Coordinates of C-alpha atoms in Angstrom, one line a residue:
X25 CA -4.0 -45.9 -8.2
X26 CA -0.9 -43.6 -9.1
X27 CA 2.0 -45.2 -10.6
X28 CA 5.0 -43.3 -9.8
X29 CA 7.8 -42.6 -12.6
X30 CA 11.5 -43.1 -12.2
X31 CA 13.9 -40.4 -13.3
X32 CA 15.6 -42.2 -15.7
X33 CA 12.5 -42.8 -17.8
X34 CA 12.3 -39.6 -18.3
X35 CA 15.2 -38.3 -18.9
X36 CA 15.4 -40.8 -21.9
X37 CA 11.7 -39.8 -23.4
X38 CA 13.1 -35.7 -23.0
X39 CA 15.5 -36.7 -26.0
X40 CA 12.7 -38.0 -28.2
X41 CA 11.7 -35.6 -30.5
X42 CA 8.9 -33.6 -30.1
X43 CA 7.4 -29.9 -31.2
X44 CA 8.5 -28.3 -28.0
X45 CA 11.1 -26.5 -30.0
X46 CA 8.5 -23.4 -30.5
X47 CA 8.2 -22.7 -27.1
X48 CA 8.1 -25.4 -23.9
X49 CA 5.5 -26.4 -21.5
X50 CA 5.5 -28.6 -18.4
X51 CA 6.1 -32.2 -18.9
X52 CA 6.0 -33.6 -15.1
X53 CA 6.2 -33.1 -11.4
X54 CA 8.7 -34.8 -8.4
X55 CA 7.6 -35.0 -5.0
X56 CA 10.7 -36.2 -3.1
X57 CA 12.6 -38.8 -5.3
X58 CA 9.0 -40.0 -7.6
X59 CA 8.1 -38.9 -10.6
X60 CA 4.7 -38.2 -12.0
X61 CA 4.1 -38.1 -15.4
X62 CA 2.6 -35.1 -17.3
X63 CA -0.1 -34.7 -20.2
X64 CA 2.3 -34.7 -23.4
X65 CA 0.5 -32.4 -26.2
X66 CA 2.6 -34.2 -28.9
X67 CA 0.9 -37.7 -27.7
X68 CA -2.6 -39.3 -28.8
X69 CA -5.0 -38.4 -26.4
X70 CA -6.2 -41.6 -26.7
X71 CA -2.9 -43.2 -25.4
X72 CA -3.1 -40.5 -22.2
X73 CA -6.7 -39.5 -21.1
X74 CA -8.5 -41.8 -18.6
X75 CA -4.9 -43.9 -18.1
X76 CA -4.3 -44.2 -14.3
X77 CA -0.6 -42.3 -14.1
X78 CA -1.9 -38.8 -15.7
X79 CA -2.4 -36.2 -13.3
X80 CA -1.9 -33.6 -14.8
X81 CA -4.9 -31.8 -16.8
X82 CA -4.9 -32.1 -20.4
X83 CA -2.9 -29.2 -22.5
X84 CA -3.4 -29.7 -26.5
X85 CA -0.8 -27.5 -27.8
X86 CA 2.5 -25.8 -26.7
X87 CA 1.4 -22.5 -28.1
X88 CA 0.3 -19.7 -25.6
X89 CA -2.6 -18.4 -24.8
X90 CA -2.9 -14.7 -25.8
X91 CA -5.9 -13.0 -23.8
X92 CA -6.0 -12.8 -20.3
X93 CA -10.0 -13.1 -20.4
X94 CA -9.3 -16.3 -22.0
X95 CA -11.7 -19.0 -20.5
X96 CA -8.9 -21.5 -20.6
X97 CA -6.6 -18.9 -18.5
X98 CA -7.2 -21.6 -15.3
X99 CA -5.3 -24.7 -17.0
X100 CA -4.7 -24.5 -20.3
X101 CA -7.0 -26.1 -23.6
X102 CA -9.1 -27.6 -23.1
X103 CA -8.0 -28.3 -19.2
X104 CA -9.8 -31.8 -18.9
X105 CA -8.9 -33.5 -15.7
X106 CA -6.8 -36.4 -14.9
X107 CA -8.2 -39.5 -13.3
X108 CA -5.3 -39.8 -10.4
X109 CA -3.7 -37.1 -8.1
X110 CA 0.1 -36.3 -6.9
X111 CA 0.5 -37.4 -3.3
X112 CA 1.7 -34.6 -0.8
X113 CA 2.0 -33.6 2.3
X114 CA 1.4 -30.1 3.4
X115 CA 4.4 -27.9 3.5
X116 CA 6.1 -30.4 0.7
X117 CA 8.1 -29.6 -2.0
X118 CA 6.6 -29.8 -5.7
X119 CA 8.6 -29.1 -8.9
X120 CA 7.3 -28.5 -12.0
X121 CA 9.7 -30.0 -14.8
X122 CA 10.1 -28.3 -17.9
X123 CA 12.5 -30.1 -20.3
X124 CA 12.5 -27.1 -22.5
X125 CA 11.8 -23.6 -22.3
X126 CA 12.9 -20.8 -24.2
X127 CA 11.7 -17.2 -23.0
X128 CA 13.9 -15.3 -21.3
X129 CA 11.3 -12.3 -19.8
X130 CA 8.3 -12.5 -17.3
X131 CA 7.2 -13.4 -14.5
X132 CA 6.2 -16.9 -13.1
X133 CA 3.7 -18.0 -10.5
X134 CA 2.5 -20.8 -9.0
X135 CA -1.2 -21.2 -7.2
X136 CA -3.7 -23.5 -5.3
X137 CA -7.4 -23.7 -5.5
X138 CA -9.1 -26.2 -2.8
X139 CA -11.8 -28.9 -4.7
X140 CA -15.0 -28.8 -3.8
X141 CA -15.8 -32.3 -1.4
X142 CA -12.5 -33.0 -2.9
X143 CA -13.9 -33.5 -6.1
X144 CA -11.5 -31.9 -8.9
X145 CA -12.9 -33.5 -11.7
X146 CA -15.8 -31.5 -11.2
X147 CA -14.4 -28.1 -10.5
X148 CA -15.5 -25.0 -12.6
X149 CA -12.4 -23.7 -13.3
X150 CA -13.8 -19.9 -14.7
X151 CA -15.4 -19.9 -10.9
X152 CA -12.6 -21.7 -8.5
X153 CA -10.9 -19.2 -6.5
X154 CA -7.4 -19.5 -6.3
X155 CA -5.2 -17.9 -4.1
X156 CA -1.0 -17.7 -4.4
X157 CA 1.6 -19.7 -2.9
X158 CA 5.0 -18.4 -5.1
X159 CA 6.2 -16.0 -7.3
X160 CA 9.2 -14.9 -9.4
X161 CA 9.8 -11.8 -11.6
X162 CA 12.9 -9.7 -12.3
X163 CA 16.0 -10.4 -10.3
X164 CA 18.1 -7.4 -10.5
X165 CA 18.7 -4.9 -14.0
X166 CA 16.3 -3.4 -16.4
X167 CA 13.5 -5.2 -17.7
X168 CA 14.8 -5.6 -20.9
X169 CA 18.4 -6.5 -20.3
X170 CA 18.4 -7.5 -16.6
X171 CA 18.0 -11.4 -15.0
X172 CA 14.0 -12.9 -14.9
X173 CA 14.1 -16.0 -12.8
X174 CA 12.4 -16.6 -15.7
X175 CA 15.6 -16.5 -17.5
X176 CA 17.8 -18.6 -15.2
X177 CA 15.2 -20.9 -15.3
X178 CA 16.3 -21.8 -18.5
X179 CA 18.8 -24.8 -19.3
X180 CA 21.0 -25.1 -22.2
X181 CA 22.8 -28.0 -21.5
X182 CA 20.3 -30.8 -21.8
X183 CA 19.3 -30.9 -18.0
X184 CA 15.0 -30.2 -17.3
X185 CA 14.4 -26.9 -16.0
X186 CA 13.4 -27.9 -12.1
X187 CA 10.6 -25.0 -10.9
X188 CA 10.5 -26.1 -7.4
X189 CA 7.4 -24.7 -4.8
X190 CA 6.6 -25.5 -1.2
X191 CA 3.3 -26.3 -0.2
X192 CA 2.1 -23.7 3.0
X193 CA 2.8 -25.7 5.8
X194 CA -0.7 -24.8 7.3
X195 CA -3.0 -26.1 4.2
X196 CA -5.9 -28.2 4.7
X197 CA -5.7 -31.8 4.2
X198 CA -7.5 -32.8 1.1
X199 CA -8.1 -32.2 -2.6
X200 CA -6.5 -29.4 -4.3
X201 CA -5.7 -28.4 -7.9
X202 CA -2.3 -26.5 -8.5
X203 CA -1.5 -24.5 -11.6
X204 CA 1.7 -23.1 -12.6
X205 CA 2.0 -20.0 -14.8
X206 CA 4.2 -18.5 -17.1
X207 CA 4.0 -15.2 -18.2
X208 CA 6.2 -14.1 -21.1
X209 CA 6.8 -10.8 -21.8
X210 CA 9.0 -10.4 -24.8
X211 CA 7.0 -9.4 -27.0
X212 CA 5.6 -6.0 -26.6
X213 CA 2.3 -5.2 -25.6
X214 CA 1.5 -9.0 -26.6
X215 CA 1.5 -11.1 -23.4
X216 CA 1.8 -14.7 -23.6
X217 CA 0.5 -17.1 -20.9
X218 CA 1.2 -20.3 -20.3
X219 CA -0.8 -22.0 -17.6
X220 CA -0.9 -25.9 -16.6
X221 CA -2.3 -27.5 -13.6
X222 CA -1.8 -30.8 -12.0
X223 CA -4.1 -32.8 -9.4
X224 CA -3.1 -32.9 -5.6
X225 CA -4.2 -34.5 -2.7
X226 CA -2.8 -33.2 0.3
X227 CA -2.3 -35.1 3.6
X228 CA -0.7 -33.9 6.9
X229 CA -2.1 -30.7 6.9
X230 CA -4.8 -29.0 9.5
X231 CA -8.6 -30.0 9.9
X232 CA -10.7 -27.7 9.9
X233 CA -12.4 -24.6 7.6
X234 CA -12.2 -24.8 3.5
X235 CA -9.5 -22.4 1.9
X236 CA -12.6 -19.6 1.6
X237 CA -12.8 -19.4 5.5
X238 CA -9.1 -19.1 6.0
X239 CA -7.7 -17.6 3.1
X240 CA -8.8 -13.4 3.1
X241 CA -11.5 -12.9 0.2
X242 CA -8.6 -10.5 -1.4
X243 CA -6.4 -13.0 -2.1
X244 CA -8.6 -15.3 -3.6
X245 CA -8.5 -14.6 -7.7
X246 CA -10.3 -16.2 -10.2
X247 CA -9.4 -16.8 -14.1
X248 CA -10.3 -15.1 -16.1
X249 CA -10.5 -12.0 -14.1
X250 CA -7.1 -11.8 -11.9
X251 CA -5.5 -9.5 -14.9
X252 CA -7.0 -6.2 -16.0
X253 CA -6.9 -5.5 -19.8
X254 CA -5.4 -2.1 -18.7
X255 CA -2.8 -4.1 -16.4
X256 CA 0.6 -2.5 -16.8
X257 CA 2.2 -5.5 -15.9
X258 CA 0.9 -7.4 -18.3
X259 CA 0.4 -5.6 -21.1
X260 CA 3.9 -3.4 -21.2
X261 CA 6.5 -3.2 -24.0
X262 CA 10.0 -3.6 -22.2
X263 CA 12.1 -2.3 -25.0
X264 CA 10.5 1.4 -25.2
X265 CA 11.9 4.2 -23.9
X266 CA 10.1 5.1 -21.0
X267 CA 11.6 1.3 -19.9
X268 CA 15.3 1.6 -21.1
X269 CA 15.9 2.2 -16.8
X270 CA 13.4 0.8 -15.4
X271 CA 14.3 -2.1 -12.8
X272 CA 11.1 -2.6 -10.9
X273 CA 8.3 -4.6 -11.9
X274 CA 5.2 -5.7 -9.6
X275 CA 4.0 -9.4 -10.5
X276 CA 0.5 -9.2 -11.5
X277 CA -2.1 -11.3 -9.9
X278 CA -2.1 -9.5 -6.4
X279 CA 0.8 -10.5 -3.1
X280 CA 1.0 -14.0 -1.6
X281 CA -0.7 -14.8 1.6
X282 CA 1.3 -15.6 4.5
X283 CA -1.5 -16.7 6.9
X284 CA -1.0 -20.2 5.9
X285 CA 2.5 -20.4 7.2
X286 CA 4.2 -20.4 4.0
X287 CA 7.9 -20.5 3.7
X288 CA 9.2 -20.0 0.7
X289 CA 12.4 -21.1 0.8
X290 CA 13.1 -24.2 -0.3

């Protein structure tokens, strides 16, 4: 059973302290007006694993993950699942809450991977083939000193950051896992991910063929193995000269399929 979460919970347990100082990570999800709680690294595990509101897989630290051939590139370490799912329809808004967050540069992404006889819990997540619903990168300017959405992501005045991501209105009813990513870029050459992923299960959507028969093979990605170690996107120094003018940058991870009638505007 999922307990939803009012608002104003929350917003008192973001001014508890905490270690998210160092970098950030995401503490919840809204669906409409309800709240779901998040995994909270700075918690027990004991007080959150197996308890009936978490649906969101389990994330032990708020560092980042450095390698993009790490095994736990999917959902984060260790990335054990939830016992309870986030109630959506197809075509739905989700936001990912972030009460703090505090790089500037990179891009973000959000994706979807279909379970398996709508069994998450037992997903591989090195082999589940996930395929893109949203991205974000540089706005306008150069990479170094132009505006990320990344960056006005950010709030400084208290208030959650609110990453908010439709559902394509012609998904499959069923089980799905979705998984947010961060990708900072700040530092050169040194990429830092930041991956979390949260249970869904998806109503009002179209019967019919599993997210492999509708979904083109090459937009399907799996992680590891979506980034290249040669990857210029990823691994890319934006304060050298050859970057002091350059204001393009091509998210990495391959384009968004539109044959699920997405609409990205929310």
């Amino acid at each position: 059973m999922m307990v939803p979460v009012i608002l104003a919970a929350f917003l008192a347990a973001a001014l508890l302290p905490g270690p998210a100082s160092a970098h950030g990570g995401l503490s919840n999800y809204t669906v409409g007006e309800t709240w779901y709680r998040g995994y909270d690294p700075s918690t027990p595990p004991e007080e959150q694993l197996n308890k009936p509101w978490l649906t969101q897989r389990q994330w032990t630290t708020i560092d980042p993950l450095f390698s993009p051939t790490s095994p736990f590139l999917a959902c984060n370490d260790p990335g054990t699942p939830p016992p309870s799912s986030i109630p959506i329809s197809a075509g739905e808004v989700i936001t990912a809450v972030y009460y703090y967050w505090l790089h500037p540069v990179g891009p973000m992404t959000a994706w979807l991977t279909r379970c398996p006889d709508d069994n998450c819990n037992a997903v591989n997540l090195t082999e589940a083939k996930w395929f893109k619903i949203w991205e974000a990168g540089l706005l306008d300017g150069t990479l170094e000193l132009g505006t990320w959405y990344q960056k006005s992501f950010q709030r400084w005045d208290g208030e959650p950051g609110m990453w908010p991501v439709r559902l394509p209105e012609g998904l499959g009813s069923g089980r799905y896992i979705i998984r947010h990513e961060i990708l900072s870029l700040h530092v050169g050459f040194k990429p830092q991910f930041y991956p979390e992923c949260a249970h869904l299960k998806v109503t009002g959507g179209k019967e019919g063929k599993g997210v492999e028969g509708e979904v083109p093979g090459g937009y399907l990605k799996v992680f590891p193995g979506a980034y290249d170690q040669d990857d210029e996107s990823v691994f890319v120094d934006i304060y050298s000269e050859e970057n002091v003018n350059t204001t393009t940058y091509v998210i990495p991870g391959g384009p968004i399929w539109e044959g699920l009638g997405l609409d990205s505007e929310i």
